[in-house]
Structure formats: C-alpha cells, structure tokens
Coordinates of C-alpha atoms and ligand atoms in Angstrom, one line a residue:
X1 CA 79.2 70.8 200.6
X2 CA 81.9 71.1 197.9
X3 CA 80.9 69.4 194.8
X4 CA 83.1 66.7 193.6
X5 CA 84.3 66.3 190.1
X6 CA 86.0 63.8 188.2
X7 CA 88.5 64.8 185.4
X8 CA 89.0 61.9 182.8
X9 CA 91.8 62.8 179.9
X10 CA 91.7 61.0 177.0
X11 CA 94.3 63.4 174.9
X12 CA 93.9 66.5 172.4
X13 CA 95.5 69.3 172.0
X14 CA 95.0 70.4 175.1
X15 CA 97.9 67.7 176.7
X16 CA 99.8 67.5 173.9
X17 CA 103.7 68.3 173.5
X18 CA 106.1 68.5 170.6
X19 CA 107.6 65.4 169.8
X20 CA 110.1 64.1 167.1
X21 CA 107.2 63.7 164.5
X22 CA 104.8 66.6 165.2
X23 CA 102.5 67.6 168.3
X24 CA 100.9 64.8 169.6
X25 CA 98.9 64.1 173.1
X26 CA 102.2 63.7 175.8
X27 CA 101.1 65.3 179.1
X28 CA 99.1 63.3 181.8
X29 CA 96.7 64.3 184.2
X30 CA 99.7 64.0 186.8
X31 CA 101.9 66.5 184.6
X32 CA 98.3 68.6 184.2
X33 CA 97.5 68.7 187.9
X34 CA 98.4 72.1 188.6
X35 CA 97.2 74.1 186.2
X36 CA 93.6 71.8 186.3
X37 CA 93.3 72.8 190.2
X38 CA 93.8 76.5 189.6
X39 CA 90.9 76.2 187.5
X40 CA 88.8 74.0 189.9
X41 CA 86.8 76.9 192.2
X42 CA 85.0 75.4 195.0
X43 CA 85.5 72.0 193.9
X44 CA 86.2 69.1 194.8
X45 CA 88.8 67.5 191.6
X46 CA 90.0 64.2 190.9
X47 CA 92.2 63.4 187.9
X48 CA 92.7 60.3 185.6
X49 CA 93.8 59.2 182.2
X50 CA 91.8 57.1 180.3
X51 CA 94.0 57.3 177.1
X52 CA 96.5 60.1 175.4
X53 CA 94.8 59.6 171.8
X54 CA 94.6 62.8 168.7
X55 CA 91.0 62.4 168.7
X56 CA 91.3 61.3 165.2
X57 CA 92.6 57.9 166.6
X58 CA 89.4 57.7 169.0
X59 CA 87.1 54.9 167.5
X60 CA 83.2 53.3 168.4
X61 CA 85.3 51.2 171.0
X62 CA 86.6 53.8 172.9
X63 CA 83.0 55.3 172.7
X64 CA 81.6 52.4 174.2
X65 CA 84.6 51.7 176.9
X66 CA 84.4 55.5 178.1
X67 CA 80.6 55.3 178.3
X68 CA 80.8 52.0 180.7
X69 CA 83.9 54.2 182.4
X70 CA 81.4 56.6 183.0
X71 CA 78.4 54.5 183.6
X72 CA 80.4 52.9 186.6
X73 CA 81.5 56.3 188.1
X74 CA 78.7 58.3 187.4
X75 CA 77.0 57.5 191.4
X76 CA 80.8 58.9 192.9
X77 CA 81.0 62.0 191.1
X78 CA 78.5 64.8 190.9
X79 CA 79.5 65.6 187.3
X80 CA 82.7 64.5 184.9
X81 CA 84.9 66.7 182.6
X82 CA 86.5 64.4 179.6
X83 CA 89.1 65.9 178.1
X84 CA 88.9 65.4 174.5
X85 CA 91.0 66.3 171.3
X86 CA 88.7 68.7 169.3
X87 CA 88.7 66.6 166.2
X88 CA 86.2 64.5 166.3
X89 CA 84.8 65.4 170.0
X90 CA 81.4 65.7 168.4
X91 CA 81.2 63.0 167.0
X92 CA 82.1 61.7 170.6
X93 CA 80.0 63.7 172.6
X94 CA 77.2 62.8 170.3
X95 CA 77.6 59.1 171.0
X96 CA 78.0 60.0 174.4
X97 CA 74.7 61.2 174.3
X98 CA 72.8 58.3 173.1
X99 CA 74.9 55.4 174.9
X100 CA 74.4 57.2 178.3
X101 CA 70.6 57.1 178.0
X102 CA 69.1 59.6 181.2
X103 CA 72.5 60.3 183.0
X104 CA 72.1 61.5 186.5
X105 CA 75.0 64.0 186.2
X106 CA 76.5 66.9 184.2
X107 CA 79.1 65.0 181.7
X108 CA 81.1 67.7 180.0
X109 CA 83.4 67.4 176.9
X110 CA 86.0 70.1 176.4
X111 CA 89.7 70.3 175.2
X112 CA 91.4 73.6 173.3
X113 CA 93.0 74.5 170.7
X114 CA 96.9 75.4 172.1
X115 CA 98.1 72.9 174.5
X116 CA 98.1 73.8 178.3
X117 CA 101.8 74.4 178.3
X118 CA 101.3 77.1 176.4
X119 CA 100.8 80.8 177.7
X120 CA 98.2 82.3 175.5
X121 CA 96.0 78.9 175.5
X122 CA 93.0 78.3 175.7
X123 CA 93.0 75.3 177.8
X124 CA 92.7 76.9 181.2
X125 CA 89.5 78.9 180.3
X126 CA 87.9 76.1 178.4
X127 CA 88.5 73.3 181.7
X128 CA 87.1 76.3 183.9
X129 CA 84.2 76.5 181.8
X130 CA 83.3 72.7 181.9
X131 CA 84.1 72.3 185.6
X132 CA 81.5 74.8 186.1
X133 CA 79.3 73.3 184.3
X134 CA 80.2 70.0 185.6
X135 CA 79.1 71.5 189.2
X136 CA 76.0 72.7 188.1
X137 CA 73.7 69.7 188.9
X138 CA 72.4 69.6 185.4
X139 CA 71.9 66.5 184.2
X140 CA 73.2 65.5 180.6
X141 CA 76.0 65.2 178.1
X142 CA 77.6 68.7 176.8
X143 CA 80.5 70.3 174.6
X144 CA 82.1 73.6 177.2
X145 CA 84.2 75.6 174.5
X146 CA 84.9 79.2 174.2
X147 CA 82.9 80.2 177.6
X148 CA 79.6 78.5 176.0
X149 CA 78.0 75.1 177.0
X150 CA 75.7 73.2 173.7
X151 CA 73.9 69.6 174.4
X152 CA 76.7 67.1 172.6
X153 CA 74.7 65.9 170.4
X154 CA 74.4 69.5 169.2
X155 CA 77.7 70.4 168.7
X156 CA 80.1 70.7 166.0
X157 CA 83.3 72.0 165.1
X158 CA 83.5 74.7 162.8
X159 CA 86.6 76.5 162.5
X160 CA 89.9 74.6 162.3
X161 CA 92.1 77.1 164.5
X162 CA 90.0 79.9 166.2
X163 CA 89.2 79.7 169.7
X164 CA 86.0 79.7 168.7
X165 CA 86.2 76.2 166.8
X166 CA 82.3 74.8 167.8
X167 CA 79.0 75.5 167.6
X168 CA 75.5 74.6 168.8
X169 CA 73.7 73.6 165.1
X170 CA 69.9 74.5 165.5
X171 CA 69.7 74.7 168.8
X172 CA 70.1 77.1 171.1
X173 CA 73.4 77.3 173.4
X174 CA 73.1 76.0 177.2
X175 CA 74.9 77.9 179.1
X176 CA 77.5 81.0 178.2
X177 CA 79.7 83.4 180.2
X178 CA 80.0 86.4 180.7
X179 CA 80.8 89.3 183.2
X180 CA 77.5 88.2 185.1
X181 CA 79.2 84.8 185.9
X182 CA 77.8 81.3 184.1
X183 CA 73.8 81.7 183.0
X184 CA 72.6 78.4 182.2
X185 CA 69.2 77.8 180.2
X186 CA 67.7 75.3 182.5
X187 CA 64.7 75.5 179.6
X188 CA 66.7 74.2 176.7
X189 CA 68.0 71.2 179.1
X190 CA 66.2 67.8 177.8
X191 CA 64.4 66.9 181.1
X192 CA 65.3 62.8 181.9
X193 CA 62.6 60.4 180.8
X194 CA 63.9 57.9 183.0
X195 CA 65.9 56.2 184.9
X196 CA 69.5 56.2 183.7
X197 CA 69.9 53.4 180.8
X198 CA 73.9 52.3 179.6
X199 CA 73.5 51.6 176.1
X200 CA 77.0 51.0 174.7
X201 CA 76.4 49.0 172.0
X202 CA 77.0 49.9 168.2
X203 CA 77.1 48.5 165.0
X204 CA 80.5 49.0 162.7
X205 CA 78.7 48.8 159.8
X206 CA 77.5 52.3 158.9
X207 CA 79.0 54.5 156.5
X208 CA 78.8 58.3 155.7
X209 CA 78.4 60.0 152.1
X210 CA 79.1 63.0 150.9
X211 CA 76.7 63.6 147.5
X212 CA 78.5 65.4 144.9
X213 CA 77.6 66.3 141.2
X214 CA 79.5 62.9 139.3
X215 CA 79.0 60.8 142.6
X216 CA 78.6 57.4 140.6
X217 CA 75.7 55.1 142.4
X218 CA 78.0 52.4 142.1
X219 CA 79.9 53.7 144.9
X220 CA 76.2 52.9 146.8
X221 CA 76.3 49.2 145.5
X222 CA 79.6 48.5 146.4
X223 CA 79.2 50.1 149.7
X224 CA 76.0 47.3 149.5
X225 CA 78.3 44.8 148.4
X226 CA 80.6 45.3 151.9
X227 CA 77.9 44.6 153.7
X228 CA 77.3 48.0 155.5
X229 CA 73.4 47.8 156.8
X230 CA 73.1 51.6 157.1
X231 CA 74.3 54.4 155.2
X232 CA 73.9 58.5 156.1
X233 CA 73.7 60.4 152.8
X234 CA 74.7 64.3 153.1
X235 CA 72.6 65.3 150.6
X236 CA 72.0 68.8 148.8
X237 CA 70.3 71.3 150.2
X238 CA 66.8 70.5 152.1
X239 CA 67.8 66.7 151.0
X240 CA 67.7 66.3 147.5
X241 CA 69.1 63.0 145.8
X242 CA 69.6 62.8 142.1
X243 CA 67.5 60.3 139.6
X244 CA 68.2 61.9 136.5
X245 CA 71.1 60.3 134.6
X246 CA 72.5 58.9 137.7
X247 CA 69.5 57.4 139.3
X248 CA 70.6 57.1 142.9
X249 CA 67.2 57.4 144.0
X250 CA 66.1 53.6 141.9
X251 CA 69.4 52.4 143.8
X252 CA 68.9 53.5 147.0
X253 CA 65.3 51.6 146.7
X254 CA 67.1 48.4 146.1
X255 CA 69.3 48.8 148.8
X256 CA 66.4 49.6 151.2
X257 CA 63.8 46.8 150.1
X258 CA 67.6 44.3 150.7
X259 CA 67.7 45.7 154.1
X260 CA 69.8 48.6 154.0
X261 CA 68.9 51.7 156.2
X262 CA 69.4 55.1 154.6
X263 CA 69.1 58.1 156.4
X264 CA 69.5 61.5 154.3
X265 CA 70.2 64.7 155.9
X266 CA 72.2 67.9 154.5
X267 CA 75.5 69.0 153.4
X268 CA 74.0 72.5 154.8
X269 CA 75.0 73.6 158.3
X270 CA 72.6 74.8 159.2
X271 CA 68.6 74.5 159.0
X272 CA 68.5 71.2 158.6
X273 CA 66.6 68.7 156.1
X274 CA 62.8 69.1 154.5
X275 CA 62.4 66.4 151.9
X276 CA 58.5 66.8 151.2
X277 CA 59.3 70.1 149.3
X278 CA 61.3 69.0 145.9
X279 CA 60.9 65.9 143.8
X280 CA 64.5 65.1 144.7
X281 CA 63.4 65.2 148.4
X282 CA 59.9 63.5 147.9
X283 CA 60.9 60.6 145.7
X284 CA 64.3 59.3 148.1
X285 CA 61.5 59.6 151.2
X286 CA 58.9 57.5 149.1
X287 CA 61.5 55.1 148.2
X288 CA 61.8 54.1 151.9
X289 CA 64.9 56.5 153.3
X290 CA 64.7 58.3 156.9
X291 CA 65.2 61.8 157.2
X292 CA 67.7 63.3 159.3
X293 CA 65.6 66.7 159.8
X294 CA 68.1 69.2 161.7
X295 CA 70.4 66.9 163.1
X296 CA 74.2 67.4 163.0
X297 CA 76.3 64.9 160.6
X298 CA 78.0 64.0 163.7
X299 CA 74.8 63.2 165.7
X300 CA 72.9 61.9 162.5
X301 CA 75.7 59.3 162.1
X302 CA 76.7 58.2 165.2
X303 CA 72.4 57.9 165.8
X304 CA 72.7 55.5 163.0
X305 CA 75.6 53.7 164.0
X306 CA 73.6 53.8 167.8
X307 CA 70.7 52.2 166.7
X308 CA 71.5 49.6 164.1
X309 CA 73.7 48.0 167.2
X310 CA 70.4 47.5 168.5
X311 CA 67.7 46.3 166.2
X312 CA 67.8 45.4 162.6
X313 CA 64.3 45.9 162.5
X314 CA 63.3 48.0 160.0
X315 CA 60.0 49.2 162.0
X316 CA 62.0 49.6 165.0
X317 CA 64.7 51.9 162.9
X318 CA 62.2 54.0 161.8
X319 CA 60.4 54.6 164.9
X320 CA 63.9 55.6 166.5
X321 CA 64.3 58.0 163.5
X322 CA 61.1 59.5 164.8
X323 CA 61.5 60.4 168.6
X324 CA 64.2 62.6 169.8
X325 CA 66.2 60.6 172.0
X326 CA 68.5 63.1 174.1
X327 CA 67.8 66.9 171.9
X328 CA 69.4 65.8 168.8
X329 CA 66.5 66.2 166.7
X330 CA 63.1 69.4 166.2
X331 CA 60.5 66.6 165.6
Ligands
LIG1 N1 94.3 66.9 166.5 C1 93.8 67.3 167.8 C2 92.8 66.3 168.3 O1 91.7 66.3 167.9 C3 93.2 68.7 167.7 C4 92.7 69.3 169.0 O2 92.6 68.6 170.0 O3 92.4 70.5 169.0 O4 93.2 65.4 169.1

C-alpha cells in the first residue's frame, strides 16, 4: 500500500516570493502543489498551510500549536514533512523533538535556500529528500537538507547561503543519498521508550548568553532582576566562566541558590562541553550550574526552555539535565 504523507507549510524561503519590501514567504501549498507532487514517488501527499512565517517570526507558541497540530494528525499520516524557513528551523526541530515525546511516525523538517519558483533551487531536492524519509517508517523528529537526514535535535545551520546550510553537531547523520538510493542508519535512530507523550508546554522565561571577554555580570543580575528562571551560558571553550576581575562564577552562585537554573555549554561547534578539566569549568559546576555536554545551542536552549515549563524543581531540572531525552545529548 502507498504510504500517505502529510505536507504542513509554515513559510521559508522555500514559498517565498518578491514583494514590495524584500522576499518574504507568499506561495501556498495550493500555489506549491505541482511542483510538491512531482517530488512525491510512490506516495500518497496531502498539503496544508499552517502559517506563511520567515522563520525568524516563528516563536515557543507556534512550537507548541504545531506540536498539538501534529499530535492530532500523527494516527492519519504515516509520516509528516513541515516546511520550515531555515532560520531558526533548529531551533524548531529541536523543540519538536522534546514536545513530541516517542512519536509513532517519521516527522521531517526541511525548507531551502532559493524559493521553489526558482530554477536552480533547491527546494525540489530538499522536499524529495524528506518525503522519503517521511515514508520510511522511522519513527522520530529529523532535519532532510542537502540529500542528508540528522535527529532535530541535532541539527544546526551553519552556512548562511550554501546549499549545504546544516549540519548534524556530534552525532552522526541518519540517513544520506546517494547513487545507491536513500541509506538510512537504523542504529543511530533513538529507539521509543514509550508510548507517544504530547508535551507542549514551555516556559518564556529563559534566556541565552553569549560570554565574551568584557561581558559585565551585571548583565546576569539584571537578567535575575527580569525574572528569567533559567539562563543557557555559551561559554568558552570546554565551558569555562570567568571569576577573576569579573566574578561571574560568585554571581552565578547567587542566582542559582535564588532559584535560577544555569546551564553552561560552549561557544565551540563542535565537541561539546567538559567542565571537570579547568578551574573555570570546575568552579561554575561546583557552584550549582548544569552542563550542557555536546548538545547544540539550539537543542541546549529550547531543553531548557522544555523543561522549566514543567517543574521548577531544582532536583527534577537536574535529573532532566542528566538523561538524554530524544539523542540530544552523549551522557
Ligand atoms: N529567512 C528565511 C527563513 O528562515 C530563510 C530561509 O528559509 O532559508 O524563513
């Protein structure tokens, strides 16, 4: 039997058009349909528009709307394509990954980096890819760019303009393509722990910093001050924090012992975190922050924002922190 896929557009490059003040998402599914069902192999496609959003208007509450969208389709379908704008579709897919807790089907992100419309595009091999992998029975979220598949909470965009824009960060890729066809690496798949769990909460008061020599802690306390309960700190290297002149590491311990959840990870791409190793490391870790280990920013930050909408319970945090929920995280 043909498998039957659901395409859900929410905007990107990938439907946009010229318009009076620059290229912004225009086309719909309807104007799409064409091109998507030349794409669609043996199966089964149905189309729909969510929203026609640049990813960089995409917020938590379209996160958690599209994750109940899916939730409530996910029995009709045997996998879903969203088409996303590149932007911040990591930061999406990562959410994706953690509100839609054991998903029964293939969920696939994907969107390009020339719009449809255009000739020399992207967009037609990219939807092919994640269709394909949307048929493939494999249950989870993913990113399908540049004929290769990565876990979504895995991926992140690294070039700006290249057809190439993401990449899987520490983990190995899924599935790629090549003249063989699609190989997929059922090994590298997280198995399901259970049954399939929508968890679409999220708590709007997390914020993300970016350490940088002449970062001021005050920016910490005032952050504090806001009333942000959690904060993910990009620190240097394998996660070092300053307490010399600056002493963000004597701040940070007041924040923490008010309530405050700090997770550090690295401004590195690659490798991830390993805070017992330098003072700088050893000291924030003693002070009471998690570490982020090899986690992407995007997946460390939307983990965060994930978890404090569920428990303010500082025990409960940190035994989140230590389990990998859906790949994110080498513990
Ligand atoms: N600005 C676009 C977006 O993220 C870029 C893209 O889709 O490639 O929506």
């Amino acid at each position: 039997m043909k498998k039957k896929i659901l395409i859900i557009n929410t905007g990107g490059t990938l439907s946009s058009v010229m318009k009076e003040n620059g290229l912004a998402p225009g086309l719909s599914t309807h104007d799409m349909q064409k091109e998507l069902h030349i794409v669609s192999g043996e199966t089964v496609l149905e189309i729909e528009d969510f929203c026609a959003l640049d990813s960089a208007n995409i917020f938590p509450e379209d996160w958690s709307a599209l994750a109940l969208h899916i939730s409530e389709l996910r029995n009709d379908y045997d996998g879903i394509v969203v088409i996303h704008g590149t932007d911040t579709m990591a930061y999406t897919s990562s959410m994706l990954s953690f509100m839609l807790q054991n998903i029964n089907i293939p969920v696939v992100l994907t969107g390009s980096q020339l719009s449809i419309t255009n000739p020399v595009a992207d967009a037609m091999e990219n939807c092919r890819c994640a269709i394909h992998m949307a048929a493939s029975g494999m249950p989870g979220v993913f990113v399908a760019f540049n004929r290769k598949v990565m876990l979504g909470c895995r991926a992140s965009k690294v070039r700006s303009l290249s057809f190439d824009a993401f990449e899987s960060i520490n983990y190995p890729y899924v599935a790629k393509i090549s003249s063989l066809g699609m190989s997929i690496e059922k090994a590298v798949i997280p198995e399901r722990k259970g049954v399939f769990q929508l968890a679409n909460n999220y708590s709007t008061k997390v914020c993300m910093l970016k350490m940088f020599p002449g970062i001021h802690r005050s920016l910490l306390e005032s952050i504090a001050e806001q009333g942000y309960k959690g904060i993910y700190l990009e620190a240097y290297g394998i996660g070092g924090v300053p307490f010399l002149k600056h002493d963000f590491i004597s701040t940070l311990e007041k924040l923490i012992s008010n309530g405050m959840t700090v997770l550090v990870g690295t401004q590195c791409r690659y490798e991830g975190s390993k805070m017992d190793i330098y003072e700088t490391g050893r000291r924030t870790l003693e002070v009471g922050a998690l570490q982020a280990h090899d986690m992407t920013s995007e997946a460390a930050l939307t983990k965060l924002m994930w978890i404090l909408g569920m428990t303010d319970n500082a025990g409960e945090i940190r035994d989140y922190f230590s389990i990998n929920m859906s790949g994110e995280v080498s513990v």
